[in-house]
Every structure is written in C-alpha cells, then in structure tokens.
C-alpha cells in the first residue's frame, strides 16, 4: 500500500461530490435516478457564452494565460464588483481560479498556520472544515439554529472570537440552507468584527445572483467598507450562469493575500482554462436577462417542491430566500422502520431513498447538522414532481 500523508488521511472526501458521482454511476449502469444531491443548475450554459468560447479557441486563445487570469476578465470582474456592490478593487487585487472552491482552498492554505482558528457557521458547506483541516487550522463550529434562520448572531460571533481567530466564513445566500443575511444583520456582525482586528472574513458569495422576492443581496464589504481590507470575496460563474463544468471562480481582496494565492496557484494548477476564461468574459459582458427568467423558474420550483413536501415533513417550515436548496428536517422519521430496517439517522434516510426510490439527496450530517437532508431544486419541474411524490411515498412507508 502506498504511504499517504497524515494530512490527506485526516480529511473527509467531499460528500456532495461523492453523491453526485454515485448518482452518475447508477444512471450510466441503467438505473433510474433523479439527482437532487449535487448542487448544480439543470439549465445549459447560454449559447452566446458557448459561442464566445468557440471563437476564442479559433482565435488561438488556447494557450497559458497569466496565472491570475486574463487582463480582460480581471478587468471585467473589477467593473462588476464596482457596478453591483460599489466596491473598488485594483486589477491586481483580483484572481481567477478553477472554481470558487479552489480560491477558498488557496486563501486558507496561503494564510493558516497551526493553531489558527476559523469560525464556520453550522450548517456549513461541506468543504469549509475539510480545507481548514488540510491547511492545518482548527474549525470552530458556530451552531446556528433554525429559529435564527441558520444565521450566526453577533452574540455568538463575539463569544467564539479569541486571539487565535484568523477567519470567519460567511456564506450568503447559504448552502445548504438558502438563508440570506440582510443589510442590518451584516451591519450588526460588522460591529463585532470592528473590535477584533485579527479576524478576517471570507464572504462566499457564489449564490449572490440567485435570490427571490423582495430580498436584495448585500456582501459584507459594501455594508462595512471600512473592513474591506480584511474581507476576501469569493464568487464565480458556476451557479448563476449554469457553468459548473467550466470551473471559473474568482476572489477579490487584500493585495498581499491575493499575491500569496497567486503564488500558490502558480505552483499548482497555473491559470484557469483559457477557453473557460473567454466564456466567463462573455457571460459578464453579455445579455443577462436570462438570469431573471431563471430566478423566476427557481422560485416556482422552490414553491412547487415546498408545497408537495410540506405534507410529509411536519417540521419543514423555512422557504429559502436564495440559492436553490431546501434543507428539510426529517427527525420525525428517524428511529422508525422502513421495510423492517431501522432508520437510525439522516444518512440511513438518504441511503434508503436512493436505493429504493432512486432519489439522490444529501444527509444533513454532511453539513454538520444531523436530522436534516438537503434537496437541490435546480432541476426540471417534471423531475421535481416525480421526485417529491416518491419522497412522500417513501416516508408513508416508514412506521
Ligand atoms: N457546491 C455544490 C454542492 O454543494 C457542488 C458540489 C461541491 O463542490 O460541493 O453541491
């Protein structure tokens, strides 16, 4: 057996990625599976973006680019952050990478020393604690309750900060809960953060464009501009533009951190794909009308699935305000039996749902919150309808 490092043995594989893979394998082996596990839009990347990438290839943009990304793309991201959030960054404060995840990875690896602590509100996106662990830091999980819409309160934040705290990770709209921090809530968190100059903040804004109703998205730096030097913004094209496979994310922040992230990226993957960068440029400069249409579709799908599933889950109360996930309390069914098998926990619940009904969802445990499961509703209405009916049928057989 090949020797493996303690570091790699100590981290868990990504459960969202594994479930996505498992569902794809089952589908290719001929099984009927509806994939509501991995979070990605069912829409195809819009044609004008695909065409722009083709044209770029024909023009010869098939070579290395600067490690940090093409000048055109960084410049467009700079404009975007100014127009959307009134944030002023220089081009060298922006780095493009292979998806938001790589940028979070680079930021944490470039900044964490042993003993450094990272505050992560729970439920969290599966990769945060694992990356912190890999970087040699310590995750401090902030237990956020459903009664507070799964958001961290200023009081809890204050309680968890100490001299070792290096980062707080904020994710709004949140994965897996869809919670959105209001301007006031960010303002209140900023009051705490101002008093602790050792704390930096990662704002994972990857779902910023997927938001419903009257809710408006704010990122911390626009609410608290005085903290901008301690904030790292993470965003990307994957979710909003249905470009998960193109792998384009970006980060904007403190110059010395961005330089360190570029140094690390230069020693690992070099630049993000040149072709994908051309596509991202087209996405950011082209017609964005489709984003509203898609959001409206997500909203309808959210309501459709909520209305069907509400009948079976008595503690399913929150309609997400952003992103495209339901985080559903399934505690009512735990400890009971399905086909004479005990459902011990949310993992058993999800396992039987996949094995017997071909529906793939992610157990809450993967997000640090037992007794729930996450369902991605960025799928066709037909699939959602069938899937929800099957979920209801499954739970009706639990005794
Ligand atoms: N972010 C998505 C999810 O939570 C995609 C998979 C991943 O990178 O974790 O499902």
Short mmCIF file of N, CA, C and O in Angstrom, two decimals, residues 28 60 73 113 142 160 203 206 213 234 249 260 288 298 334 348 370 399:
data_model
loop_
_atom_site.label_atom_id
_atom_site.label_comp_id
_atom_site.label_asym_id
_atom_site.label_seq_id
_atom_site.Cartn_x
_atom_site.Cartn_y
_atom_site.Cartn_z
N UNK A 28 -25.51 5.65 -15.36
CA UNK A 28 -24.86 5.02 -16.52
C UNK A 28 -24.95 3.50 -16.45
O UNK A 28 -24.81 2.82 -17.47
N UNK A 60 -7.13 31.33 -31.29
CA UNK A 60 -5.86 30.85 -30.74
C UNK A 60 -5.72 31.06 -29.24
O UNK A 60 -4.63 30.94 -28.69
N UNK A 73 -10.57 39.63 -18.34
CA UNK A 73 -11.52 39.06 -17.38
C UNK A 73 -11.39 39.71 -16.01
O UNK A 73 -12.40 40.08 -15.38
N UNK A 113 -1.70 29.15 9.76
CA UNK A 113 -0.61 28.48 10.45
C UNK A 113 -1.26 27.57 11.50
O UNK A 113 -2.41 27.78 11.88
N UNK A 142 -19.85 27.19 14.67
CA UNK A 142 -20.83 28.05 15.34
C UNK A 142 -22.20 27.46 15.06
O UNK A 142 -22.69 27.51 13.92
N UNK A 160 -17.27 33.41 20.21
CA UNK A 160 -16.33 32.45 19.62
C UNK A 160 -15.00 33.07 19.22
O UNK A 160 -14.02 32.37 18.97
N UNK A 203 -16.16 36.02 2.42
CA UNK A 203 -17.56 36.12 2.03
C UNK A 203 -17.74 35.25 0.80
O UNK A 203 -17.31 35.63 -0.30
N UNK A 206 -21.05 32.93 -3.78
CA UNK A 206 -21.26 32.19 -5.03
C UNK A 206 -22.73 32.16 -5.49
O UNK A 206 -23.02 32.07 -6.67
N UNK A 213 -37.83 37.08 -4.49
CA UNK A 213 -38.77 38.02 -3.88
C UNK A 213 -38.16 39.40 -3.70
O UNK A 213 -37.42 39.89 -4.55
N UNK A 234 -15.40 35.81 -2.44
CA UNK A 234 -15.31 34.65 -3.35
C UNK A 234 -16.60 34.64 -4.17
O UNK A 234 -17.70 34.76 -3.62
N UNK A 249 -13.96 30.54 -11.05
CA UNK A 249 -14.30 31.31 -9.85
C UNK A 249 -13.33 32.46 -9.74
O UNK A 249 -12.33 32.51 -10.47
N UNK A 260 -0.27 36.11 -2.51
CA UNK A 260 0.09 34.79 -1.96
C UNK A 260 -0.73 33.69 -2.64
O UNK A 260 -0.22 32.61 -2.94
N UNK A 288 -27.86 39.70 -19.79
CA UNK A 288 -28.08 38.95 -18.55
C UNK A 288 -29.55 38.78 -18.22
O UNK A 288 -29.92 38.40 -17.12
N UNK A 298 -36.55 29.18 -10.65
CA UNK A 298 -36.12 28.60 -9.37
C UNK A 298 -37.17 28.87 -8.30
O UNK A 298 -37.45 28.03 -7.46
N UNK A 334 -36.81 9.51 12.01
CA UNK A 334 -35.62 8.80 12.50
C UNK A 334 -35.98 7.95 13.72
O UNK A 334 -36.86 8.31 14.50
N UNK A 348 -29.04 7.06 6.94
CA UNK A 348 -29.88 5.90 6.56
C UNK A 348 -31.05 6.38 5.72
O UNK A 348 -31.42 5.77 4.71
N UNK A 370 -27.20 17.17 11.98
CA UNK A 370 -27.95 15.90 11.91
C UNK A 370 -29.45 16.14 11.86
O UNK A 370 -29.94 17.15 12.36
N UNK A 399 -42.63 3.26 9.40
CA UNK A 399 -43.53 3.00 10.53
C UNK A 399 -42.78 3.06 11.86
O UNK A 399 -41.69 2.57 11.96
#
